[in-house]
Amino acid sequence: MTRIPEDTISRGLPGETVQPAPRTRREARERYRGSERRQARGLPSTSTGARSLRQAAKPGASLGAGYLGLGAAVLTGIEAVAGIVFFLIRWTEFTDPWLPAAAWALYLVAAVGVGLSLLTYGERLTGLAFVLICVVLACVVTLDFVGIWPEHDLAHTASASVAAGFALLPVATLRPAREVAAAIAVLGLAFIGMAIASTPITSDTMPALVSTLALVTVPPSIAIFVVHRFRQLVQRELDRVLVQSNVQAPQFAVGMLASDELARLDLAAEKLLDAVANGSDPLPLSDASASVASSLATELRLHLIEGRRETWLYHAITESDNLGRSVSVADPQSLAGHLSPAQRDGLLQALWQMVGVAEGRSSQAGSPVVSVTLGPVGSDGHPVTDETMDVPIVFESRGVPRRRLGPTAWSALQRIGPYTDSVRDGALHVVAHCVVNRHPSM
């Protein structure tokens, strides 16, 4: 059903393994991260192609995560101060208060060390540093548990060990969620084991023990969830901004993914020219080198032709991490290029609303959530002249219930043109009639 225009991203030079074209920016970024060193090998460090690939492979910072980490560090500090005050108030009630005091001393030293490291090296936490932090926190918990063992009352005597759970809050912004979740699980099991071994389990002690366990495990767990959702929100909004730039794009254009392909062609061309310049491949060129040069010329010509086939909508979908895996487009006549900026904006907004509603709902893996078909050109009672034509745009989705589409989605469809909607066999069908200029100025 879906026809994707032919592209040359997957076309390789002679002797190279042909790979399928990446469908999203994330897939392209991961592919070129893995091959950057191999592609740039043997070229000068000032090579344009090598420099482009190195720049494309650099990981980006998580925007705004530092502010979440700062807030988490403030909460951790507040809890640590409260824990120290609680420990000092009950100092005389401990049989041996020096082990919990040592636990607090180790905790404070570790906190200062981590703070200085972040100020010196930035918001980065390596795997080795995370393991070291976990070892220090384990020592803090062990010292605190050993010190309060004679009291046989975990809920009312634990202090430094509780602070160890809060110490994982800022870590949640610097390390993958699965690693922090594993640390939380181990800490929770340690508290459960300590409670069973040291404290009599009765109806009087159970509420306090459960509250202590929740105080240790719930805050860092919430931090993991908040950080995950925040990163999703930031990536989605950045994706929307990038896609929205296509509203003012020309009718036909070469997308951003083509820049990676052009960088590869630049590398190959520089290798060939460098070999000719240093005499390792003298003129006239050998048959193999001549074949490579011919292939490079063909690739460049195909890229020029490609720019006259792929519309702004094709690039908006394929270059988006969210829309690329949820939307399929069929536009065999390249009619999307005739849409005005207002109509393009309405089309993209409607797609974002449909994809957003479908998120989190069960769907078949690999199948698109929304299918968009443009054309064929018709009249259907809409004004059509020598200068204008009617382009039907059909939206079909099996993961978007009609009742869940809000006013924003219907307003976006209205900007495209008059539309009708219906539900057939459990799938939502929307047909919008878009009157466009036959000879667009964009």
Tab-separated table of C-alpha atoms in Angstrom:
chain	number	residue	atom	x	y	z
A	1	MET	CA	0.000	0.000	0.000
A	2	THR	CA	2.735	2.450	1.005
A	3	ARG	CA	5.138	3.615	-1.646
A	4	ILE	CA	8.383	5.137	-0.441
A	5	PRO	CA	10.328	7.030	-3.110
A	6	GLU	CA	13.578	5.469	-4.135
A	7	ASP	CA	16.631	6.825	-2.394
A	8	THR	CA	20.380	6.358	-2.594
A	9	ILE	CA	21.228	6.267	1.089
A	10	SER	CA	21.528	2.499	0.940
A	11	ARG	CA	23.471	2.433	-2.344
A	12	GLY	CA	27.162	1.698	-1.761
A	13	LEU	CA	30.349	1.812	-3.712
A	14	PRO	CA	31.770	-1.253	-5.468
A	15	GLY	CA	32.920	-3.861	-2.983
A	16	GLU	CA	30.907	-2.401	-0.060
A	17	THR	CA	28.141	-4.239	1.736
A	18	VAL	CA	24.778	-2.665	0.995
A	19	GLN	CA	22.728	-1.861	4.109
A	20	PRO	CA	19.081	-0.802	4.242
A	21	ALA	CA	18.485	2.911	4.601
A	22	PRO	CA	17.927	4.151	8.166
A	23	ARG	CA	14.299	5.095	8.823
A	24	THR	CA	14.872	7.470	11.730
A	25	ARG	CA	17.565	9.845	13.013
A	26	ARG	CA	18.199	7.559	15.988
A	27	GLU	CA	18.908	4.570	13.735
A	28	ALA	CA	21.206	6.637	11.515
A	29	ARG	CA	23.012	8.102	14.532
A	30	GLU	CA	23.641	4.665	16.057
A	31	ARG	CA	24.807	3.250	12.726
A	32	TYR	CA	27.323	5.997	12.108
A	33	ARG	CA	28.566	5.983	15.700
A	34	GLY	CA	29.583	2.359	15.199
A	35	SER	CA	31.294	2.941	11.846
A	36	GLU	CA	32.860	6.392	12.379
A	37	ARG	CA	36.333	5.148	13.301
A	38	ARG	CA	36.494	2.666	10.445
A	39	GLN	CA	35.350	5.229	7.870
A	40	ALA	CA	37.757	7.971	8.996
A	41	ARG	CA	40.820	5.700	9.236
A	42	GLY	CA	43.690	6.661	6.933
A	43	LEU	CA	42.567	10.252	6.318
A	44	PRO	CA	44.209	13.420	7.661
A	45	SER	CA	42.684	14.770	10.879
A	46	THR	CA	41.690	17.914	8.976
A	47	SER	CA	39.743	15.907	6.397
A	48	THR	CA	36.306	17.374	5.775
A	49	GLY	CA	34.677	13.966	5.572
A	50	ALA	CA	36.369	12.632	8.704
A	51	ARG	CA	35.538	15.814	10.601
A	52	SER	CA	31.881	15.596	9.543
A	53	LEU	CA	31.578	11.998	10.659
A	54	ARG	CA	33.276	12.688	13.980
A	55	GLN	CA	30.890	15.569	14.609
A	56	ALA	CA	27.870	13.422	13.745
A	57	ALA	CA	29.020	10.693	16.119
A	58	LYS	CA	29.400	12.951	19.163
A	59	PRO	CA	26.777	12.170	21.817
A	60	GLY	CA	24.549	15.040	22.854
A	61	ALA	CA	23.929	16.139	26.412
A	62	SER	CA	20.593	15.441	28.042
A	63	LEU	CA	19.024	18.892	28.022
A	64	GLY	CA	17.729	19.999	31.402
A	65	ALA	CA	18.720	16.835	33.267
A	66	GLY	CA	21.292	18.842	35.224
A	67	TYR	CA	18.536	20.932	36.797
A	68	LEU	CA	16.739	17.770	37.889
A	69	GLY	CA	20.001	16.509	39.349
A	70	LEU	CA	20.494	19.771	41.236
A	71	GLY	CA	17.005	19.557	42.709
A	72	ALA	CA	17.575	15.924	43.674
A	73	ALA	CA	20.884	16.872	45.330
A	74	VAL	CA	19.105	19.557	47.373
A	75	LEU	CA	16.521	17.014	48.570
A	76	THR	CA	19.325	14.593	49.422
A	77	GLY	CA	21.104	17.290	51.426
A	78	ILE	CA	17.939	18.189	53.328
A	79	GLU	CA	17.353	14.547	54.245
A	80	ALA	CA	20.993	14.127	55.302
A	81	VAL	CA	20.769	17.148	57.634
A	82	ALA	CA	17.530	15.804	59.123
A	83	GLY	CA	19.130	12.367	59.549
A	84	ILE	CA	22.180	13.787	61.313
A	85	VAL	CA	19.968	15.808	63.655
A	86	PHE	CA	17.887	12.700	64.375
A	87	PHE	CA	21.039	10.695	65.086
A	88	LEU	CA	22.530	13.328	67.416
A	89	ILE	CA	19.295	13.683	69.373
A	90	ARG	CA	19.220	9.923	70.036
A	91	TRP	CA	22.987	9.664	70.629
A	92	THR	CA	22.671	8.626	74.265
A	93	GLU	CA	20.154	5.884	73.428
A	94	PHE	CA	22.619	3.914	71.286
A	95	THR	CA	24.667	1.125	72.838
A	96	ASP	CA	27.561	1.948	70.517
A	97	PRO	CA	26.995	5.235	68.656
A	98	TRP	CA	30.464	5.350	67.107
A	99	LEU	CA	29.739	2.958	64.227
A	100	PRO	CA	26.710	4.984	63.029
A	101	ALA	CA	28.869	8.101	63.471
A	102	ALA	CA	31.533	6.509	61.283
A	103	ALA	CA	28.830	5.704	58.714
A	104	TRP	CA	27.791	9.361	58.667
A	105	ALA	CA	31.404	10.493	58.353
A	106	LEU	CA	31.962	8.172	55.369
A	107	TYR	CA	28.688	9.366	53.812
A	108	LEU	CA	29.694	13.029	54.097
A	109	VAL	CA	33.177	12.397	52.713
A	110	ALA	CA	31.686	10.522	49.745
A	111	ALA	CA	29.135	13.303	49.124
A	112	VAL	CA	31.858	15.960	49.082
A	113	GLY	CA	33.990	13.828	46.759
A	114	VAL	CA	31.153	13.271	44.285
A	115	GLY	CA	30.264	16.975	44.378
A	116	LEU	CA	33.827	18.033	43.619
A	117	SER	CA	34.046	15.466	40.821
A	118	LEU	CA	30.905	16.805	39.156
A	119	LEU	CA	32.111	20.389	39.483
A	120	THR	CA	35.477	19.434	37.961
A	121	TYR	CA	34.491	17.033	35.166
A	122	GLY	CA	30.910	18.095	34.492
A	123	GLU	CA	27.668	16.153	34.623
A	124	ARG	CA	29.213	12.784	33.803
A	125	LEU	CA	29.348	9.647	35.905
A	126	THR	CA	31.265	6.709	34.487
A	127	GLY	CA	30.389	3.097	35.209
A	128	LEU	CA	33.465	2.697	37.396
A	129	ALA	CA	32.536	5.783	39.433
A	130	PHE	CA	28.992	4.471	39.864
A	131	VAL	CA	30.310	1.126	41.110
A	132	LEU	CA	32.582	2.975	43.557
A	133	ILE	CA	29.616	5.012	44.835
A	134	CYS	CA	27.594	1.824	45.330
A	135	VAL	CA	30.496	0.246	47.280
A	136	VAL	CA	30.748	3.312	49.539
A	137	LEU	CA	26.985	3.312	50.139
A	138	ALA	CA	27.156	-0.401	50.948
A	139	CYS	CA	29.830	0.353	53.553
A	140	VAL	CA	27.652	3.140	54.994
A	141	VAL	CA	24.675	0.796	55.275
A	142	THR	CA	26.801	-1.969	56.788
A	143	LEU	CA	28.323	0.322	59.434
A	144	ASP	CA	24.913	1.702	60.341
A	145	PHE	CA	23.330	-1.760	60.543
A	146	VAL	CA	26.131	-3.108	62.743
A	147	GLY	CA	25.897	-0.065	65.030
A	148	ILE	CA	22.118	-0.301	65.554
A	149	TRP	CA	21.959	-4.114	65.797
A	150	PRO	CA	21.939	-4.177	69.634
A	151	GLU	CA	18.880	-1.885	69.715
A	152	HIS	CA	16.691	-4.396	67.796
A	153	ASP	CA	14.598	-1.535	66.416
A	154	LEU	CA	15.481	-0.772	62.801
A	155	ALA	CA	12.688	1.731	62.162
A	156	HIS	CA	13.579	4.054	65.056
A	157	THR	CA	17.381	3.817	64.956
A	158	ALA	CA	18.409	3.682	61.252
A	159	SER	CA	19.725	7.011	60.009
A	160	ALA	CA	22.768	6.875	57.695
A	161	SER	CA	21.410	3.773	55.958
A	162	VAL	CA	18.181	5.648	55.149
A	163	ALA	CA	20.212	8.527	53.707
A	164	ALA	CA	21.909	6.012	51.398
A	165	GLY	CA	18.589	5.572	49.596
A	166	PHE	CA	18.236	9.323	49.079
A	167	ALA	CA	21.792	9.420	47.731
A	168	LEU	CA	20.512	7.557	44.666
A	169	LEU	CA	18.220	10.470	43.706
A	170	PRO	CA	20.859	12.601	41.924
A	171	VAL	CA	22.508	9.459	40.558
A	172	ALA	CA	19.253	8.692	38.699
A	173	THR	CA	19.934	11.687	36.404
A	174	LEU	CA	23.445	10.506	35.528
A	175	ARG	CA	23.174	6.751	35.013
A	176	PRO	CA	20.793	4.420	33.118
A	177	ALA	CA	17.565	3.605	34.919
A	178	ARG	CA	18.241	-0.150	35.047
A	179	GLU	CA	21.477	0.361	37.000
A	180	VAL	CA	19.862	2.648	39.562
A	181	ALA	CA	16.877	0.303	39.828
A	182	ALA	CA	19.224	-2.588	40.587
A	183	ALA	CA	20.873	-0.558	43.364
A	184	ILE	CA	17.452	0.312	44.809
A	185	ALA	CA	16.416	-3.354	44.745
A	186	VAL	CA	19.593	-4.454	46.552
A	187	LEU	CA	19.150	-1.726	49.178
A	188	GLY	CA	15.521	-2.677	49.720
A	189	LEU	CA	16.415	-6.355	50.148
A	190	ALA	CA	19.105	-5.373	52.654
A	191	PHE	CA	16.544	-3.479	54.736
A	192	ILE	CA	14.084	-6.361	54.574
A	193	GLY	CA	16.768	-8.809	55.688
A	194	MET	CA	17.878	-6.503	58.507
A	195	ALA	CA	14.295	-6.007	59.668
A	196	ILE	CA	13.624	-9.742	59.791
A	197	ALA	CA	16.913	-10.501	61.536
A	198	SER	CA	17.042	-7.711	64.113
A	199	THR	CA	13.535	-6.443	64.811
A	200	PRO	CA	10.611	-8.457	66.239
A	201	ILE	CA	7.859	-8.461	63.615
A	202	THR	CA	4.629	-7.562	65.429
A	203	SER	CA	1.538	-5.524	64.722
A	204	ASP	CA	3.166	-2.634	66.597
A	205	THR	CA	6.492	-2.647	64.714
A	206	MET	CA	5.191	-3.524	61.235
A	207	PRO	CA	3.857	-0.037	60.264
A	208	ALA	CA	7.131	1.653	61.212
A	209	LEU	CA	9.173	-0.953	59.313
A	210	VAL	CA	7.028	-0.571	56.187
A	211	SER	CA	7.318	3.221	56.413
A	212	THR	CA	11.097	2.989	56.714
A	213	LEU	CA	11.316	0.646	53.716
A	214	ALA	CA	9.121	3.008	51.677
A	215	LEU	CA	11.269	5.983	52.724
A	216	VAL	CA	14.343	4.176	51.411
A	217	THR	CA	13.010	2.824	48.093
A	218	VAL	CA	10.114	5.043	46.954
A	219	PRO	CA	11.918	8.419	46.468
A	220	PRO	CA	14.682	7.061	44.183
A	221	SER	CA	12.093	5.002	42.290
A	222	ILE	CA	10.028	8.133	41.691
A	223	ALA	CA	13.219	9.905	40.586
A	224	ILE	CA	13.833	7.229	37.948
A	225	PHE	CA	10.295	7.627	36.602
A	226	VAL	CA	10.462	11.435	36.562
A	227	VAL	CA	13.824	11.506	34.794
A	228	HIS	CA	12.633	8.963	32.214
A	229	ARG	CA	9.451	10.902	31.443
A	230	PHE	CA	11.360	14.185	31.337
A	231	ARG	CA	13.840	12.819	28.805
A	232	GLN	CA	10.974	11.480	26.705
A	233	LEU	CA	9.295	14.893	26.791
A	234	VAL	CA	12.466	16.749	25.809
A	235	GLN	CA	13.258	14.358	22.952
A	236	ARG	CA	9.686	14.531	21.682
A	237	GLU	CA	9.604	18.331	21.723
A	238	LEU	CA	12.982	18.539	19.995
A	239	ASP	CA	11.673	16.097	17.409
A	240	ARG	CA	8.574	18.231	16.873
A	241	VAL	CA	10.671	21.363	16.399
A	242	LEU	CA	12.832	19.579	13.847
A	243	VAL	CA	9.825	18.229	11.947
A	244	GLN	CA	8.099	21.617	12.079
A	245	SER	CA	10.973	23.142	10.105
A	246	ASN	CA	9.664	21.280	7.060
A	247	VAL	CA	6.586	23.523	6.976
A	248	GLN	CA	8.609	26.206	5.183
A	249	ALA	CA	10.767	23.752	3.198
A	250	PRO	CA	10.775	23.746	-0.619
A	251	GLN	CA	8.411	21.474	-2.529
A	252	PHE	CA	11.228	18.992	-3.171
A	253	ALA	CA	14.420	18.761	-1.135
A	254	VAL	CA	17.212	16.496	0.069
A	255	GLY	CA	16.725	15.553	3.717
A	256	MET	CA	19.162	15.671	6.622
A	257	LEU	CA	19.861	11.947	6.452
A	258	ALA	CA	21.409	12.601	3.052
A	259	SER	CA	24.124	14.666	4.745
A	260	ASP	CA	25.535	11.472	6.277
A	261	GLU	CA	25.561	9.871	2.844
A	262	LEU	CA	27.243	12.926	1.335
A	263	ALA	CA	29.873	12.759	4.096
A	264	ARG	CA	30.564	9.147	3.088
A	265	LEU	CA	30.897	10.173	-0.553
A	266	ASP	CA	33.211	13.003	0.505
A	267	LEU	CA	35.416	10.511	2.325
A	268	ALA	CA	35.644	8.277	-0.720
A	269	ALA	CA	36.393	11.236	-3.014
A	270	GLU	CA	39.111	12.533	-0.696
A	271	LYS	CA	40.742	9.094	-0.579
A	272	LEU	CA	40.804	8.953	-4.362
A	273	LEU	CA	42.118	12.501	-4.816
A	274	ASP	CA	44.708	12.016	-2.053
A	275	ALA	CA	45.949	8.848	-3.747
A	276	VAL	CA	46.340	10.727	-7.044
A	277	ALA	CA	48.050	13.684	-5.343
A	278	ASN	CA	50.686	11.645	-3.478
A	279	GLY	CA	51.383	9.419	-6.484
A	280	SER	CA	50.216	6.133	-4.965
A	281	ASP	CA	47.590	5.911	-7.735
A	282	PRO	CA	49.210	7.603	-10.769
A	283	LEU	CA	47.432	8.859	-13.835
A	284	PRO	CA	45.921	7.398	-15.906
A	285	LEU	CA	43.774	5.744	-13.245
A	286	SER	CA	43.687	2.006	-12.952
A	287	ASP	CA	40.502	0.172	-13.865
A	288	ALA	CA	39.534	-0.224	-10.190
A	289	SER	CA	40.084	3.458	-9.375
A	290	ALA	CA	38.279	4.557	-12.525
A	291	SER	CA	35.323	2.389	-11.502
A	292	VAL	CA	35.267	4.030	-8.060
A	293	ALA	CA	35.409	7.513	-9.617
A	294	SER	CA	32.564	6.627	-11.975
A	295	SER	CA	30.484	5.318	-9.077
A	296	LEU	CA	31.092	8.516	-7.103
A	297	ALA	CA	29.964	10.642	-10.026
A	298	THR	CA	26.872	8.494	-10.452
A	299	GLU	CA	26.060	8.795	-6.736
A	300	LEU	CA	26.287	12.574	-6.843
A	301	ARG	CA	24.082	12.784	-9.930
A	302	LEU	CA	21.523	10.502	-8.267
A	303	HIS	CA	21.469	12.783	-5.234
A	304	LEU	CA	20.670	15.713	-7.500
A	305	ILE	CA	17.836	13.716	-9.077
A	306	GLU	CA	16.689	12.534	-5.651
A	307	GLY	CA	16.107	16.130	-4.620
A	308	ARG	CA	13.409	16.384	-7.287
A	309	ARG	CA	11.445	13.339	-6.086
A	310	GLU	CA	11.222	13.421	-2.304
A	311	THR	CA	8.808	15.965	-0.824
A	312	TRP	CA	8.986	17.764	2.510
A	313	LEU	CA	6.481	15.269	3.982
A	314	TYR	CA	8.703	12.292	3.172
A	315	HIS	CA	11.624	13.903	5.007
A	316	ALA	CA	9.431	15.066	7.910
A	317	ILE	CA	8.309	11.478	8.530
A	318	THR	CA	11.548	9.576	7.915
A	319	GLU	CA	13.737	11.991	9.878
A	320	SER	CA	11.517	11.907	12.971
A	321	ASP	CA	12.182	9.342	15.726
A	322	ASN	CA	8.496	9.353	16.695
A	323	LEU	CA	6.681	9.751	13.373
A	324	GLY	CA	9.152	7.532	11.507
A	325	ARG	CA	8.085	4.390	13.366
A	326	SER	CA	4.382	5.284	13.689
A	327	VAL	CA	3.340	6.833	10.361
A	328	SER	CA	3.434	5.501	6.815
A	329	VAL	CA	2.960	7.772	3.799
A	330	ALA	CA	1.778	6.943	0.272
A	331	ASP	CA	2.272	9.864	-2.110
A	332	PRO	CA	3.098	8.419	-5.563
A	333	GLN	CA	2.389	11.729	-7.356
A	334	SER	CA	4.372	13.888	-4.862
A	335	LEU	CA	1.273	15.942	-4.142
A	336	ALA	CA	2.399	16.923	-0.641
A	337	GLY	CA	4.717	19.506	-2.168
A	338	HIS	CA	1.704	21.532	-3.351
A	339	LEU	CA	0.380	22.164	0.164
A	340	SER	CA	0.670	25.678	1.575
A	341	PRO	CA	2.528	26.291	4.884
A	342	ALA	CA	-0.778	26.508	6.792
A	343	GLN	CA	-1.977	23.213	5.297
A	344	ARG	CA	1.359	21.555	6.025
A	345	ASP	CA	1.194	22.736	9.628
A	346	GLY	CA	-2.320	21.325	9.996
A	347	LEU	CA	-1.242	17.990	8.510
A	348	LEU	CA	1.728	17.650	10.874
A	349	GLN	CA	-0.303	18.729	13.901
A	350	ALA	CA	-2.977	16.147	13.100
A	351	LEU	CA	-0.342	13.418	12.793
A	352	TRP	CA	1.290	14.399	16.096
A	353	GLN	CA	-2.098	14.327	17.834
A	354	MET	CA	-2.959	10.896	16.433
A	355	VAL	CA	0.437	9.431	17.282
A	356	GLY	CA	0.288	10.950	20.777
A	357	VAL	CA	-3.128	9.403	21.450
A	358	ALA	CA	-1.906	6.012	20.252
A	359	GLU	CA	1.190	6.013	22.490
A	360	GLY	CA	1.020	3.430	25.244
A	361	ARG	CA	-1.740	1.449	23.519
A	362	SER	CA	-0.974	-2.095	22.417
A	363	SER	CA	-0.240	-2.396	18.718
A	364	GLN	CA	1.401	-4.931	16.472
A	365	ALA	CA	5.182	-4.522	16.474
A	366	GLY	CA	6.491	-2.946	13.284
A	367	SER	CA	3.061	-1.866	12.003
A	368	PRO	CA	2.356	1.872	11.540
A	369	VAL	CA	-0.174	3.554	13.800
A	370	VAL	CA	-1.360	5.995	11.136
A	371	SER	CA	-1.380	5.594	7.347
A	372	VAL	CA	-1.594	8.712	5.169
A	373	THR	CA	-2.473	8.548	1.473
A	374	LEU	CA	-2.411	11.592	-0.809
A	375	GLY	CA	-4.356	11.553	-4.066
A	376	PRO	CA	-5.392	10.839	-6.675
A	377	VAL	CA	-6.354	14.337	-7.756
A	378	GLY	CA	-10.128	14.794	-8.032
A	379	SER	CA	-12.908	17.323	-7.750
A	380	ASP	CA	-15.694	15.874	-5.540
A	381	GLY	CA	-17.577	19.156	-5.708
A	382	HIS	CA	-14.679	21.260	-4.502
A	383	PRO	CA	-13.521	24.283	-6.511
A	384	VAL	CA	-11.034	23.229	-9.152
A	385	THR	CA	-9.681	25.574	-11.811
A	386	ASP	CA	-6.715	25.770	-14.124
A	387	GLU	CA	-4.705	27.146	-11.206
A	388	THR	CA	-6.025	24.955	-8.364
A	389	MET	CA	-6.760	21.285	-7.790
A	390	ASP	CA	-8.312	19.119	-5.081
A	391	VAL	CA	-5.933	16.735	-3.286
A	392	PRO	CA	-7.715	14.178	-1.075
A	393	ILE	CA	-5.697	13.233	2.025
A	394	VAL	CA	-6.846	10.000	3.665
A	395	PHE	CA	-5.888	9.222	7.274
A	396	GLU	CA	-6.417	5.653	8.444
A	397	SER	CA	-5.603	4.427	11.936
A	398	ARG	CA	-6.452	1.345	13.958
A	399	GLY	CA	-4.816	2.580	17.173
A	400	VAL	CA	-6.604	5.932	17.558
A	401	PRO	CA	-10.201	5.834	18.864
A	402	ARG	CA	-12.273	8.734	17.549
A	403	ARG	CA	-13.489	9.683	21.014
A	404	ARG	CA	-9.920	10.246	22.224
A	405	LEU	CA	-9.067	12.834	19.579
A	406	GLY	CA	-9.413	16.251	21.182
A	407	PRO	CA	-10.374	19.618	19.688
A	408	THR	CA	-6.743	20.293	18.756
A	409	ALA	CA	-6.706	17.377	16.307
A	410	TRP	CA	-9.987	18.378	14.645
A	411	SER	CA	-8.843	21.999	14.427
A	412	ALA	CA	-5.644	20.841	12.713
A	413	LEU	CA	-7.656	18.795	10.205
A	414	GLN	CA	-9.832	21.833	9.525
A	415	ARG	CA	-6.727	23.814	8.516
A	416	ILE	CA	-6.052	21.212	5.827
A	417	GLY	CA	-9.516	21.579	4.324
A	418	PRO	CA	-13.074	20.243	4.631
A	419	TYR	CA	-13.045	16.707	6.031
A	420	THR	CA	-15.286	13.770	6.798
A	421	ASP	CA	-14.638	11.039	9.343
A	422	SER	CA	-16.011	7.553	9.867
A	423	VAL	CA	-15.173	4.296	11.622
A	424	ARG	CA	-14.938	1.145	9.506
A	425	ASP	CA	-14.034	-2.274	10.886
A	426	GLY	CA	-12.578	-0.705	14.018
A	427	ALA	CA	-10.359	1.717	12.064
A	428	LEU	CA	-10.747	5.484	12.012
A	429	HIS	CA	-10.954	6.956	8.489
A	430	VAL	CA	-10.613	10.692	7.901
A	431	VAL	CA	-10.747	12.148	4.388
A	432	ALA	CA	-9.665	15.791	4.086
A	433	HIS	CA	-10.051	17.621	0.773
A	434	CYS	CA	-7.175	20.030	0.301
A	435	VAL	CA	-7.480	22.654	-2.440
A	436	VAL	CA	-3.946	23.579	-3.526
A	437	ASN	CA	-2.181	25.604	-6.208
A	438	ARG	CA	-1.127	23.613	-9.251
A	439	HIS	CA	2.085	25.629	-9.470
A	440	PRO	CA	3.295	26.218	-5.892
A	441	SER	CA	5.794	29.006	-5.293
A	442	MET	CA	7.751	27.059	-2.639
